[in-house]
CSV table of C-alpha atoms in Angstrom, one decimal:
chain,number,residue,atom,x,y,z
A,23,UNK,CA,0.1,-0.1,-0.1
A,24,UNK,CA,1.3,3.6,-1.0
A,25,UNK,CA,1.3,6.1,1.9
A,26,UNK,CA,-1.1,8.6,1.8
A,27,UNK,CA,0.4,10.4,4.9
A,28,UNK,CA,2.1,13.3,4.4
A,29,UNK,CA,4.0,15.4,7.3
A,30,UNK,CA,5.0,18.7,7.5
A,31,UNK,CA,8.2,19.2,6.9
A,32,UNK,CA,9.7,20.2,10.4
A,33,UNK,CA,8.0,17.0,11.9
A,34,UNK,CA,9.8,14.5,9.5
A,35,UNK,CA,13.2,16.3,10.2
A,36,UNK,CA,12.2,15.8,13.8
A,37,UNK,CA,11.5,12.2,13.6
A,38,UNK,CA,14.5,11.5,11.5
A,39,UNK,CA,16.8,12.9,13.6
A,40,UNK,CA,15.4,11.5,16.7
A,41,UNK,CA,15.5,8.0,15.2
A,42,UNK,CA,19.2,8.4,14.0
A,43,UNK,CA,20.3,9.5,17.5
A,44,UNK,CA,18.5,6.3,19.1
A,45,UNK,CA,20.0,3.8,16.4
A,46,UNK,CA,21.9,5.4,13.6
A,47,UNK,CA,22.6,2.4,11.5
A,48,UNK,CA,19.0,1.6,11.0
A,49,UNK,CA,17.2,4.8,11.0
A,50,UNK,CA,16.7,4.6,7.3
A,51,UNK,CA,14.8,1.5,7.8
A,52,UNK,CA,12.7,2.7,10.9
A,53,UNK,CA,11.8,5.6,9.6
A,54,UNK,CA,10.2,3.9,6.4
A,55,UNK,CA,8.6,1.2,8.7
A,56,UNK,CA,7.2,4.0,11.1
A,57,UNK,CA,5.6,6.0,8.1
A,58,UNK,CA,4.1,2.9,6.7
A,59,UNK,CA,2.6,2.0,10.1
A,60,UNK,CA,1.3,5.8,10.5
A,61,UNK,CA,-0.4,5.6,7.0
A,62,UNK,CA,-2.6,2.5,7.7
A,63,UNK,CA,-6.1,3.1,9.0
A,64,UNK,CA,-6.3,1.8,12.8
A,65,UNK,CA,-7.7,-1.5,13.7
A,66,UNK,CA,-10.5,-0.2,15.8
A,67,UNK,CA,-12.8,2.5,15.7
A,68,UNK,CA,-13.4,4.1,19.2
A,69,UNK,CA,-16.8,6.3,19.9
A,70,UNK,CA,-17.4,8.0,23.3
A,71,UNK,CA,-21.1,7.2,24.1
A,72,UNK,CA,-23.4,9.9,25.9
A,73,UNK,CA,-24.8,7.7,28.9
A,74,UNK,CA,-27.2,10.8,29.9
A,75,UNK,CA,-29.3,9.6,27.3
A,76,UNK,CA,-29.3,5.8,27.3
A,77,UNK,CA,-27.5,2.9,29.0
A,78,UNK,CA,-24.2,1.5,27.4
A,79,UNK,CA,-25.9,-1.7,26.5
A,80,UNK,CA,-28.9,0.1,24.8
A,81,UNK,CA,-26.3,2.5,22.8
A,82,UNK,CA,-24.2,-0.7,21.7
A,83,UNK,CA,-27.5,-2.6,20.6
A,84,UNK,CA,-28.5,0.2,18.4
A,85,UNK,CA,-25.1,0.8,16.7
A,86,UNK,CA,-24.9,-2.6,16.4
A,87,UNK,CA,-28.5,-2.8,14.3
A,88,UNK,CA,-27.5,0.2,12.3
A,89,UNK,CA,-23.8,-1.3,11.2
A,90,UNK,CA,-25.8,-4.8,10.0
A,91,UNK,CA,-27.4,-3.2,7.6
A,92,UNK,CA,-24.5,-0.8,6.5
A,93,UNK,CA,-22.1,-3.8,6.3
A,94,UNK,CA,-24.5,-5.5,4.3
A,95,UNK,CA,-23.8,-3.1,1.7
A,96,UNK,CA,-20.5,-3.9,1.7
A,97,UNK,CA,-18.7,-7.4,2.2
A,98,UNK,CA,-21.5,-8.2,4.3
A,99,UNK,CA,-19.7,-9.7,7.3
A,100,UNK,CA,-21.3,-9.3,10.9
A,101,UNK,CA,-20.0,-6.1,12.7
A,102,UNK,CA,-18.0,-6.6,16.0
A,103,UNK,CA,-18.6,-4.1,18.8
A,104,UNK,CA,-18.0,-4.4,22.5
A,105,UNK,CA,-17.6,-1.8,25.5
A,106,UNK,CA,-14.3,-1.0,26.4
A,107,UNK,CA,-13.4,-3.0,29.4
A,108,UNK,CA,-11.6,-0.2,31.4
A,109,UNK,CA,-13.3,2.9,29.7
A,110,UNK,CA,-16.8,2.1,30.2
A,111,UNK,CA,-18.4,5.2,28.1
A,112,UNK,CA,-16.5,4.0,25.2
A,113,UNK,CA,-17.6,1.5,22.5
A,114,UNK,CA,-15.3,-0.3,20.3
A,115,UNK,CA,-15.6,-1.4,16.7
A,116,UNK,CA,-13.3,-3.5,15.4
A,117,UNK,CA,-12.0,-3.0,11.8
A,118,UNK,CA,-10.7,-5.1,9.2
A,119,UNK,CA,-8.3,-5.1,6.0
A,120,UNK,CA,-6.8,-4.7,3.9
A,121,UNK,CA,-9.1,-6.9,1.5
A,122,UNK,CA,-8.4,-8.7,-1.4
A,123,UNK,CA,-10.1,-6.5,-3.9
A,124,UNK,CA,-10.2,-6.9,-7.9
A,125,UNK,CA,-9.9,-3.5,-9.5
A,126,UNK,CA,-12.2,-2.2,-12.1
A,127,UNK,CA,-11.2,-0.3,-15.2
A,128,UNK,CA,-12.9,2.6,-14.5
A,129,UNK,CA,-10.9,5.1,-12.0
A,130,UNK,CA,-12.3,8.1,-9.9
A,131,UNK,CA,-9.5,10.1,-8.4
A,132,UNK,CA,-10.3,11.9,-4.9
A,133,UNK,CA,-8.0,14.1,-2.7
A,134,UNK,CA,-5.7,12.9,-0.4
A,135,UNK,CA,-7.7,14.1,2.6
A,136,UNK,CA,-10.8,12.4,1.0
A,137,UNK,CA,-8.9,9.1,0.7
A,138,UNK,CA,-7.7,9.1,4.1
A,139,UNK,CA,-11.4,9.4,5.4
A,140,UNK,CA,-12.4,6.3,2.9
A,141,UNK,CA,-9.6,4.4,4.6
A,142,UNK,CA,-11.7,5.0,8.1
A,143,UNK,CA,-15.1,4.0,6.6
A,144,UNK,CA,-16.5,7.0,4.9
A,145,UNK,CA,-18.2,7.1,1.5
A,146,UNK,CA,-16.9,9.8,-0.9
A,147,UNK,CA,-18.7,13.1,-1.0
A,148,UNK,CA,-18.9,15.0,-4.4
A,149,UNK,CA,-16.7,17.6,-3.4
A,150,UNK,CA,-13.8,15.5,-2.7
A,151,UNK,CA,-13.6,13.8,-6.5
A,152,UNK,CA,-11.4,15.4,-8.8
A,153,UNK,CA,-11.6,13.3,-11.7
A,154,UNK,CA,-14.1,10.4,-13.2
A,155,UNK,CA,-14.8,8.6,-16.3
A,156,UNK,CA,-16.2,9.9,-19.3
A,157,UNK,CA,-20.2,9.1,-19.4
A,158,UNK,CA,-20.2,7.9,-15.7
A,159,UNK,CA,-23.7,7.6,-14.1
A,160,UNK,CA,-25.5,6.8,-11.2
A,161,UNK,CA,-25.5,3.1,-10.5
A,162,UNK,CA,-21.7,2.6,-12.3
A,163,UNK,CA,-19.3,0.4,-10.3
A,164,UNK,CA,-15.6,2.0,-10.4
A,165,UNK,CA,-12.4,1.8,-8.8
A,166,UNK,CA,-11.4,4.8,-6.4
A,167,UNK,CA,-7.5,6.2,-6.0
A,168,UNK,CA,-6.4,9.1,-3.8
A,169,UNK,CA,-4.2,11.4,-5.2
A,170,UNK,CA,-1.2,11.3,-3.3
A,171,UNK,CA,0.8,14.5,-4.4
A,172,UNK,CA,-1.9,16.7,-5.1
A,173,UNK,CA,-1.3,16.6,-8.9
A,174,UNK,CA,-4.4,15.6,-10.4
A,175,UNK,CA,-6.5,18.4,-12.0
A,176,UNK,CA,-10.1,18.7,-11.3
A,177,UNK,CA,-12.2,17.5,-13.8
A,178,UNK,CA,-9.6,15.4,-15.7
A,179,UNK,CA,-11.1,12.8,-17.9
A,180,UNK,CA,-8.4,10.7,-19.2
A,181,UNK,CA,-6.6,8.2,-16.7
A,182,UNK,CA,-4.6,9.9,-13.8
A,183,UNK,CA,-1.0,8.4,-14.3
A,184,UNK,CA,0.4,10.3,-10.9
A,185,UNK,CA,1.3,8.7,-7.8
A,186,UNK,CA,-1.9,7.0,-6.1
A,187,UNK,CA,-3.5,5.0,-3.6
A,188,UNK,CA,-6.0,2.3,-4.3
A,189,UNK,CA,-8.9,2.4,-1.7
A,190,UNK,CA,-11.5,0.3,-3.0
A,191,UNK,CA,-14.4,-0.5,-5.3
A,192,UNK,CA,-17.7,1.8,-4.9
A,193,UNK,CA,-21.0,2.6,-6.7
A,194,UNK,CA,-21.4,6.3,-8.1
A,195,UNK,CA,-24.3,8.0,-6.8
A,196,UNK,CA,-24.6,10.9,-9.2
A,197,UNK,CA,-23.3,11.4,-12.9
A,198,UNK,CA,-20.0,12.9,-13.7
A,199,UNK,CA,-21.7,15.7,-15.4
A,200,UNK,CA,-23.6,16.7,-12.3
A,201,UNK,CA,-20.1,16.5,-10.2
A,202,UNK,CA,-18.4,18.9,-12.5
A,203,UNK,CA,-20.8,21.1,-13.8
A,204,UNK,CA,-22.0,22.7,-10.3
A,205,UNK,CA,-20.8,23.2,-7.1
A,206,UNK,CA,-22.3,19.6,-5.9
A,207,UNK,CA,-22.8,18.6,-2.5
A,208,UNK,CA,-24.0,15.3,-1.0
A,209,UNK,CA,-23.0,11.4,-1.7
A,210,UNK,CA,-20.6,11.0,-5.0
A,211,UNK,CA,-19.6,7.4,-4.4
A,212,UNK,CA,-20.8,4.8,-1.8
A,213,UNK,CA,-18.0,2.4,-1.1
A,214,UNK,CA,-19.2,-1.2,-1.5
A,215,UNK,CA,-16.2,-2.9,-1.4
A,216,UNK,CA,-13.5,-0.9,0.9
A,217,UNK,CA,-10.1,-2.0,0.8
A,218,UNK,CA,-9.8,-1.6,4.9
A,219,UNK,CA,-13.7,-1.9,6.4
A,220,UNK,CA,-14.7,0.5,9.3
A,221,UNK,CA,-18.0,2.2,9.9
A,222,UNK,CA,-19.1,5.0,8.3
A,223,UNK,CA,-20.8,7.3,10.9
A,224,UNK,CA,-22.1,10.3,9.3
A,225,UNK,CA,-25.3,11.1,10.8
A,226,UNK,CA,-25.4,7.9,13.2
A,227,UNK,CA,-26.6,8.1,16.2
A,228,UNK,CA,-25.7,11.7,16.6
A,229,UNK,CA,-27.1,11.9,19.9
A,230,UNK,CA,-25.6,9.0,21.6
A,231,UNK,CA,-22.2,8.5,20.1
A,232,UNK,CA,-19.3,10.5,19.5
A,233,UNK,CA,-16.3,9.4,17.0
A,234,UNK,CA,-13.2,10.4,19.2
A,235,UNK,CA,-9.7,8.7,19.6
A,236,UNK,CA,-9.2,6.7,22.8
A,237,UNK,CA,-6.4,8.8,24.0
A,238,UNK,CA,-8.8,11.9,24.0
A,239,UNK,CA,-11.4,9.9,26.2
A,240,UNK,CA,-8.8,8.7,28.5
A,241,UNK,CA,-7.7,11.8,29.4
A,242,UNK,CA,-11.1,13.4,30.6
A,243,UNK,CA,-11.3,10.5,33.1
A,244,UNK,CA,-7.9,11.2,34.2
A,245,UNK,CA,-9.2,14.8,34.9
A,246,UNK,CA,-12.1,13.0,36.8
A,247,UNK,CA,-14.1,16.3,36.9
A,248,UNK,CA,-17.0,16.3,39.5
A,249,UNK,CA,-20.1,18.3,39.5
A,250,UNK,CA,-20.1,21.9,41.0
A,251,UNK,CA,-16.3,22.2,39.7
A,252,UNK,CA,-15.0,24.9,37.7
A,253,UNK,CA,-13.4,23.5,34.4
A,254,UNK,CA,-11.6,25.7,31.6
A,255,UNK,CA,-10.7,23.8,28.6
A,256,UNK,CA,-8.0,25.8,27.1
A,257,UNK,CA,-7.7,24.2,23.6
A,258,UNK,CA,-11.6,23.5,22.7
A,259,UNK,CA,-11.9,22.9,19.1
A,260,UNK,CA,-14.2,21.3,18.2
A,261,UNK,CA,-14.9,20.4,21.7
A,262,UNK,CA,-15.3,17.0,21.9
A,263,UNK,CA,-13.5,16.7,25.4
A,264,UNK,CA,-15.2,19.7,26.8
A,265,UNK,CA,-18.6,17.9,26.2
A,266,UNK,CA,-17.4,15.0,27.7
A,267,UNK,CA,-16.0,16.6,30.7
A,268,UNK,CA,-20.0,18.1,30.7
A,269,UNK,CA,-21.3,14.9,30.5
A,270,UNK,CA,-19.1,13.5,33.6
A,271,UNK,CA,-20.2,16.7,35.6
A,272,UNK,CA,-24.1,15.7,34.6
A,273,UNK,CA,-23.9,19.5,33.4
A,274,UNK,CA,-23.5,20.6,36.8
A,275,UNK,CA,-20.5,22.9,36.9
A,276,UNK,CA,-20.1,26.0,39.3
A,277,UNK,CA,-21.9,29.2,37.8
């Protein structure tokens, strides 16, 4: 798999310098392995539950019902969902991949940001599509690729020959004409055979679950906020940990 990951030059320099200092003779190999691992999507998706609205078991069952229907449209296997054994307001969904998928002649190219989201389970929204085959119509099955170096010109018709990463196969929801003739919004490609199978969570149980990485969930439990205390979050954007703090305080902070 070709890496989608693109790090800022100062971050790359820091990693290379640190690895060289730790193990000079193998630093180049270690750096390559590190970038490969960082480029792969995680083996699990973690979701923080809103236990003010429902119990963990109720939320887990509702999500299971949604994902059974969702996964039936993809590879069709049963989702594996469980409550984290130590962090009891965290749901874990096991992801799977890479899958063995036959590539299709018709190719759609998306930008790297969109490609990274697809590897985490997302479908493709029209605004992320850079190139599509001539005459593509709703219902056409296509292979999806991410443009790794930002070289694909929007609206390209001929096959893109720049560096690209295969993401899986999907079904077009709109025509090529509709994508590029206007500022098209909404779903563009529905993934039916993703390279990595993970839940697509856009609009799913939004009052009950919040997609959040496990360290972000854990740090609020380490803070251990209680009702009546004053907590000032100095780095709140978009506010995932802030809402978690409010939840653990049962919305009873000091006024």
